Amino acid sequence: MNEEIKEKKSGSLLKAEEVYLFTLQISMMLKAGILPSDGVALLEAEAVSHREKKLLADMKEVLEQGKPFYTAMENTGCFPEHALRMVQIGEDTGRLEQVLTALSQHYQQEHELRENMRQAVVYPAWLAVVIAVVTFVLVTQVLPVFQRVLEQLGSGLSPWASSLMQLGVFSKTGAIILAILLVFIAGYLFVNSRSPSGQEKLRHLADLVFFRGALGLSVSRERFSSAVSLSLASGLNLNDALDRASLLVDEVKMRSRIDQCRTYLNEGSTFSSAVERAGIFSGLEIGLISAGFKAGASEAVMLELSRRSHDQTEDIMSRVMSRIEPMLVVFLVFVVGMLLLSVMLPLVAMMNAIGS
């Protein structure tokens, strides 16, 4: 690729949803017998945003120079490295249409996965912020008023409420420090989101923070089976498919299992046996893999396993959400209830004394 092409960049990395839509559209056009250059030109004519038009115009210009399709994608600087390499393999093996179709399915699942992650994090986070704000206002603004009223009536707050109010006074300073810290974190996230390398770092950070335990294993299985299906659709052998899968999986344990699977495969084991011995899949999944590979439907069976893992991931996230939300609500009810009791009980005692 010459220097002129290298200097042209269209912007930051595309989101998984955008890669999914682009690869889906191009694969449909290839299936209809439309050349990639003509397909990109059609998409450019229908593009709405300035960024999309520039990206497609850059691609069209490179394709008109007779360059390969993956070079046109690479020129934009907007496509993930994994997508570029798979498209290159697809062109080299003459299976570009199949690769683009498989890529669209892969990034569709990746988009749905990240949307589920966002929903699983954003809603509980906002609920926690609301609970924190309500509690902070009650402790620092409402309780002092009741304390002054009760002191004028010759009583006072309960020891629990007094301790909580003192904690609220100290929390004002903590809240200021926390606000400054959150501003720095937001600034760091914003700066990193402006560059391709920064976006990749944020994606890996999110995966490391949120995808642990059973959820992390389910996500890793989904990415593993999707990557193997995509690689097989591109004409790669199983060893190369495992190499590609290892690049897409962030969990250390799953990478170790993929390495073990490769070792068993090189020792002469079948793929289903190697996957089972490595602990990547078990039970019914192994039978499905064995039957699929014997029937010559290896790509389809790995794609089906990816879908099954995707459904399992959604189920785990739903269970996590169903536990977090009630816990936060119960905490809020507990705090508000204790504050009301701390205020109302002295008033009730004083009313009883006056009545007697």
XYZ file of N, CA, C and O in Angstrom, residues 203-302:
400
model
N -12.616 -1.433 25.265
C -13.340 -2.686 25.052
C -12.738 -3.809 25.904
O -13.464 -4.571 26.551
N -11.407 -3.895 25.913
C -10.755 -4.929 26.714
C -10.998 -4.689 28.207
O -11.206 -5.637 28.967
N -10.984 -3.412 28.631
C -11.225 -3.092 30.037
C -12.632 -3.504 30.443
O -12.835 -4.085 31.523
N -13.602 -3.209 29.597
C -14.985 -3.589 29.895
C -15.123 -5.108 29.991
O -15.816 -5.632 30.870
N -14.456 -5.820 29.089
C -14.519 -7.279 29.119
C -13.904 -7.829 30.404
O -14.445 -8.747 31.028
N -12.771 -7.249 30.816
C -12.090 -7.741 32.015
C -12.873 -7.437 33.280
O -12.883 -8.216 34.229
N -13.573 -6.291 33.300
C -14.294 -5.878 34.502
C -15.603 -6.638 34.655
O -15.957 -7.109 35.736
N -16.352 -6.782 33.559
C -17.712 -7.272 33.662
C -17.871 -8.753 33.320
O -18.855 -9.365 33.701
N -16.933 -9.341 32.566
C -17.124 -10.711 32.128
C -16.254 -11.643 32.961
O -15.133 -11.980 32.590
N -16.787 -12.049 34.104
C -16.077 -12.941 35.009
C -16.962 -14.152 35.314
O -18.180 -14.127 35.148
N -16.358 -15.221 35.839
C -17.110 -16.368 36.290
C -17.894 -17.027 35.173
O -17.425 -17.191 34.043
N -19.140 -17.443 35.518
C -19.994 -18.122 34.546
C -20.303 -17.227 33.360
O -20.377 -17.694 32.214
N -20.471 -15.936 33.619
C -20.746 -14.998 32.529
C -19.551 -14.913 31.586
O -19.705 -14.939 30.358
N -18.349 -14.818 32.142
C -17.151 -14.752 31.318
C -16.958 -16.013 30.493
O -16.573 -15.949 29.317
N -17.252 -17.179 31.084
C -17.116 -18.436 30.351
C -18.123 -18.503 29.203
O -17.789 -18.940 28.091
N -19.349 -18.067 29.462
C -20.376 -18.087 28.425
C -20.013 -17.149 27.273
O -20.155 -17.503 26.094
N -19.532 -15.948 27.618
C -19.121 -14.991 26.585
C -17.952 -15.539 25.782
O -17.909 -15.425 24.551
N -16.990 -16.159 26.467
C -15.825 -16.717 25.781
C -16.227 -17.861 24.849
O -15.699 -17.986 23.739
N -17.163 -18.689 25.287
C -17.655 -19.762 24.427
C -18.343 -19.196 23.186
O -18.184 -19.728 22.086
N -19.113 -18.132 23.386
C -19.795 -17.513 22.247
C -18.788 -16.982 21.236
O -18.918 -17.208 20.024
N -17.769 -16.270 21.715
C -16.770 -15.705 20.815
C -15.918 -16.804 20.176
O -15.534 -16.697 19.005
N -15.620 -17.830 20.944
C -14.824 -18.939 20.400
C -15.556 -19.619 19.256
O -14.997 -19.794 18.160
N -16.796 -20.033 19.480
C -17.538 -20.753 18.447
C -17.827 -19.863 17.248
O -17.786 -20.317 16.098
N -18.086 -18.563 17.494
C -18.319 -17.640 16.388
C -17.052 -17.469 15.557
O -17.104 -17.454 14.315
N -15.903 -17.350 16.213
C -14.634 -17.174 15.498
C -14.267 -18.418 14.706
O -13.786 -18.329 13.570
N -14.495 -19.604 15.280
C -14.188 -20.853 14.561
C -15.094 -20.995 13.345
O -14.642 -21.369 12.251
N -16.393 -20.683 13.522
C -17.327 -20.750 12.396
C -16.909 -19.798 11.281
O -16.908 -20.152 10.096
N -16.543 -18.581 11.675
C -16.123 -17.581 10.698
C -14.843 -18.014 9.974
O -14.720 -17.866 8.751
N -13.903 -18.564 10.717
C -12.635 -18.996 10.118
C -12.840 -20.155 9.147
O -12.240 -20.197 8.074
N -13.681 -21.098 9.544
C -13.960 -22.227 8.653
C -14.668 -21.770 7.389
O -14.426 -22.290 6.294
N -15.563 -20.774 7.533
C -16.237 -20.224 6.360
C -15.254 -19.516 5.441
O -15.498 -19.397 4.232
N -14.130 -19.048 5.989
C -13.121 -18.350 5.195
C -12.152 -19.309 4.516
O -11.263 -18.865 3.772
N -12.288 -20.600 4.791
C -11.410 -21.583 4.151
C -10.188 -21.942 4.975
O -9.287 -22.614 4.461
N -10.137 -21.503 6.245
C -8.984 -21.832 7.085
C -9.130 -23.229 7.662
O -10.240 -23.753 7.810
N -7.985 -23.844 8.019
C -8.049 -25.139 8.686
C -8.295 -24.938 10.175
O -8.341 -23.803 10.668
N -8.434 -26.033 10.905
C -8.818 -25.947 12.320
C -7.745 -25.265 13.166
O -8.058 -24.500 14.083
N -6.470 -25.534 12.885
C -5.402 -24.899 13.658
C -5.424 -23.383 13.491
O -5.292 -22.634 14.465
N -5.566 -22.931 12.256
C -5.658 -21.492 12.014
C -6.931 -20.905 12.631
O -6.935 -19.776 13.124
N -8.015 -21.689 12.601
C -9.262 -21.233 13.213
C -9.092 -21.043 14.720
O -9.604 -20.076 15.301
N -8.354 -21.946 15.349
C -8.100 -21.809 16.790
C -7.220 -20.600 17.082
O -7.396 -19.916 18.099
N -6.261 -20.315 16.201
C -5.430 -19.123 16.364
C -6.290 -17.858 16.317
O -6.105 -16.934 17.127
N -7.221 -17.804 15.357
C -8.112 -16.646 15.236
C -9.004 -16.532 16.463
O -9.248 -15.438 16.977
N -9.505 -17.656 16.945
C -10.382 -17.642 18.111
C -9.645 -17.140 19.345
O -10.204 -16.399 20.164
N -8.371 -17.528 19.475
C -7.589 -17.092 20.624
C -7.404 -15.579 20.641
O -7.343 -14.958 21.707
N -7.346 -14.959 19.453
C -7.196 -13.501 19.376
C -8.450 -12.770 19.814
O -8.378 -11.644 20.303
N -9.608 -13.396 19.644
C -10.875 -12.737 19.959
C -11.331 -12.959 21.389
O -12.223 -12.278 21.869
N -10.721 -13.927 22.064
C -11.123 -14.248 23.438
C -10.203 -13.522 24.411
O -8.983 -13.605 24.302
N -10.802 -12.799 25.370
C -10.008 -12.023 26.325
C -9.766 -12.766 27.633
O -8.854 -12.433 28.374
N -10.596 -13.740 27.947
C -10.451 -14.455 29.212
C -9.220 -15.357 29.164
O -9.054 -16.168 28.235
N -8.373 -15.235 30.176
C -7.108 -15.979 30.202
C -7.350 -17.480 30.257
O -6.675 -18.260 29.573
N -8.325 -17.910 31.064
C -8.594 -19.341 31.198
C -9.034 -19.951 29.870
O -8.621 -21.065 29.520
N -9.874 -19.238 29.137
C -10.338 -19.767 27.853
C -9.200 -19.829 26.842
O -9.122 -20.767 26.050
N -8.310 -18.841 26.868
C -7.147 -18.893 25.973
C -6.292 -20.115 26.281
O -5.778 -20.771 25.380
N -6.151 -20.424 27.566
C -5.385 -21.602 27.954
C -6.077 -22.875 27.456
O -5.415 -23.813 26.988
N -7.389 -22.900 27.524
C -8.135 -24.066 27.033
C -8.004 -24.206 25.518
O -7.936 -25.324 24.999
N -7.980 -23.088 24.822
C -7.804 -23.135 23.360
C -6.426 -23.691 23.017
O -6.278 -24.490 22.080
N -5.407 -23.294 23.782
C -4.061 -23.840 23.565
C -4.039 -25.347 23.806
O -3.395 -26.099 23.054
N -4.735 -25.796 24.854
C -4.809 -27.230 25.131
C -5.537 -27.956 24.000
O -5.129 -29.057 23.590
N -6.598 -27.348 23.511
C -7.358 -27.936 22.396
C -6.474 -28.096 21.168
O -6.517 -29.137 20.487
N -5.656 -27.093 20.888
C -4.740 -27.172 19.749
C -3.729 -28.309 19.943
O -3.395 -29.023 18.994
N -3.243 -28.463 21.183
C -2.285 -29.537 21.471
C -2.918 -30.912 21.238
O -2.314 -31.792 20.607
N -4.135 -31.102 21.756
C -4.827 -32.384 21.572
C -5.106 -32.647 20.094
O -5.027 -33.787 19.628
N -5.407 -31.578 19.361
C -5.688 -31.716 17.930
C -4.431 -32.165 17.178
O -4.490 -33.018 16.288
N -3.292 -31.589 17.562
C -2.030 -31.960 16.919
C -1.604 -33.385 17.284
O -0.836 -34.016 16.551
N -2.096 -33.878 18.422
C -1.774 -35.243 18.835
C -2.622 -36.280 18.119
O -2.418 -37.493 18.293
N -3.583 -35.828 17.318
C -4.386 -36.754 16.538
C -5.826 -36.888 16.992
O -6.581 -37.677 16.413
N -6.240 -36.164 18.035
C -7.625 -36.232 18.501
C -8.553 -35.553 17.505
O -8.145 -34.639 16.771
N -9.788 -36.000 17.488
C -10.788 -35.301 16.684
C -11.099 -33.967 17.336
O -10.795 -33.748 18.515
N -11.725 -33.075 16.563
C -12.024 -31.739 17.099
C -12.988 -31.828 18.284
O -12.800 -31.146 19.290
N -14.001 -32.671 18.173
C -14.966 -32.797 19.276
C -14.293 -33.331 20.535
O -14.551 -32.858 21.649
N -13.398 -34.313 20.364
C -12.681 -34.869 21.517
C -11.724 -33.843 22.113
O -11.613 -33.720 23.344
N -11.022 -33.079 21.251
C -10.082 -32.064 21.734
C -10.805 -30.960 22.499
O -10.338 -30.511 23.553
N -11.960 -30.566 21.996
C -12.742 -29.512 22.664
C -13.237 -30.000 24.019
O -13.227 -29.256 25.007
N -13.649 -31.265 24.068
C -14.147 -31.820 25.330
C -13.021 -31.968 26.349
O -13.177 -31.611 27.527
N -11.886 -32.491 25.933
C -10.762 -32.681 26.849
C -10.223 -31.348 27.358
O -9.768 -31.251 28.504
N -10.306 -30.313 26.535
C -9.831 -28.993 26.949
C -10.835 -28.273 27.840
O -10.500 -27.257 28.454
N -12.058 -28.790 27.926
C -13.060 -28.177 28.800
C -13.744 -26.961 28.209
O -14.323 -26.160 28.954
N -13.717 -26.828 26.883
C -14.385 -25.685 26.250
C -15.881 -25.927 26.179
O -16.698 -25.052 26.514
N -16.275 -27.110 25.731
C -17.677 -27.519 25.707
C -17.795 -28.896 26.338
O -16.804 -29.624 26.475
N -19.020 -29.270 26.706
C -19.253 -30.585 27.299
C -20.693 -31.004 27.052
O -21.523 -30.203 26.597
N -20.989 -32.253 27.353
C -22.362 -32.726 27.287
C -22.934 -32.746 25.885
O -22.329 -33.246 24.934
N -24.128 -32.173 25.757
C -24.840 -32.182 24.482
C -24.087 -31.434 23.391
O -24.182 -31.786 22.205
N -23.337 -30.402 23.771
C -22.591 -29.634 22.774
C -21.560 -30.503 22.056
O -21.342 -30.352 20.849
N -20.924 -31.430 22.797
C -19.928 -32.299 22.183
C -20.579 -33.203 21.139
O -20.046 -33.399 20.039
N -21.737 -33.746 21.476
C -22.447 -34.577 20.507
C -22.841 -33.797 19.273
O -22.777 -34.315 18.142
N -23.225 -32.533 19.477
C -23.597 -31.681 18.353
C -22.393 -31.401 17.463
O -22.488 -31.441 16.221
N -21.235 -31.128 18.074
C -20.013 -30.868 17.307
C -19.611 -32.116 16.520
O -19.274 -32.041 15.328
N -19.639 -33.272 17.177
C -19.247 -34.512 16.518
C -20.136 -34.807 15.312
O -19.643 -35.122 14.222
N -21.444 -34.661 15.497
C -22.370 -34.931 14.399
C -22.194 -33.922 13.271
O -22.233 -34.276 12.087
N -21.996 -32.661 13.617
C -21.848 -31.620 12.604
C -20.600 -31.804 11.764
O -20.639 -31.654 10.537
N -19.482 -32.157 12.398
C -18.236 -32.340 11.648
C -18.290 -33.602 10.789
O -17.737 -33.624 9.681
N -18.947 -34.649 11.281
C -19.072 -35.866 10.483
C -19.970 -35.635 9.271
O -19.755 -36.237 8.217
N -20.969 -34.747 9.419
C -21.908 -34.475 8.332
C -21.396 -33.409 7.376
O -22.088 -33.059 6.409
N -20.199 -32.874 7.635
C -19.645 -31.829 6.771
C -20.284 -30.475 6.974
O -20.227 -29.620 6.082
N -20.897 -30.271 8.143
C -21.560 -28.990 8.442
C -20.872 -28.311 9.619
O -21.509 -27.834 10.548
N -19.536 -28.273 9.563
C -18.766 -27.738 10.685
C -19.062 -26.258 10.930
O -19.183 -25.818 12.080
N -19.174 -25.479 9.836
C -19.451 -24.043 10.000
C -20.801 -23.824 10.666
O -20.940 -23.020 11.593
N -21.808 -24.574 10.193
C -23.164 -24.397 10.702
C -23.271 -24.803 12.168
O -23.940 -24.127 12.964
N -22.593 -25.902 12.548
C -22.711 -26.366 13.927
C -22.013 -25.411 14.889
O -22.500 -25.161 16.003
N -20.878 -24.829 14.486
C -20.204 -23.864 15.354
C -21.004 -22.575 15.466
O -21.039 -21.936 16.524
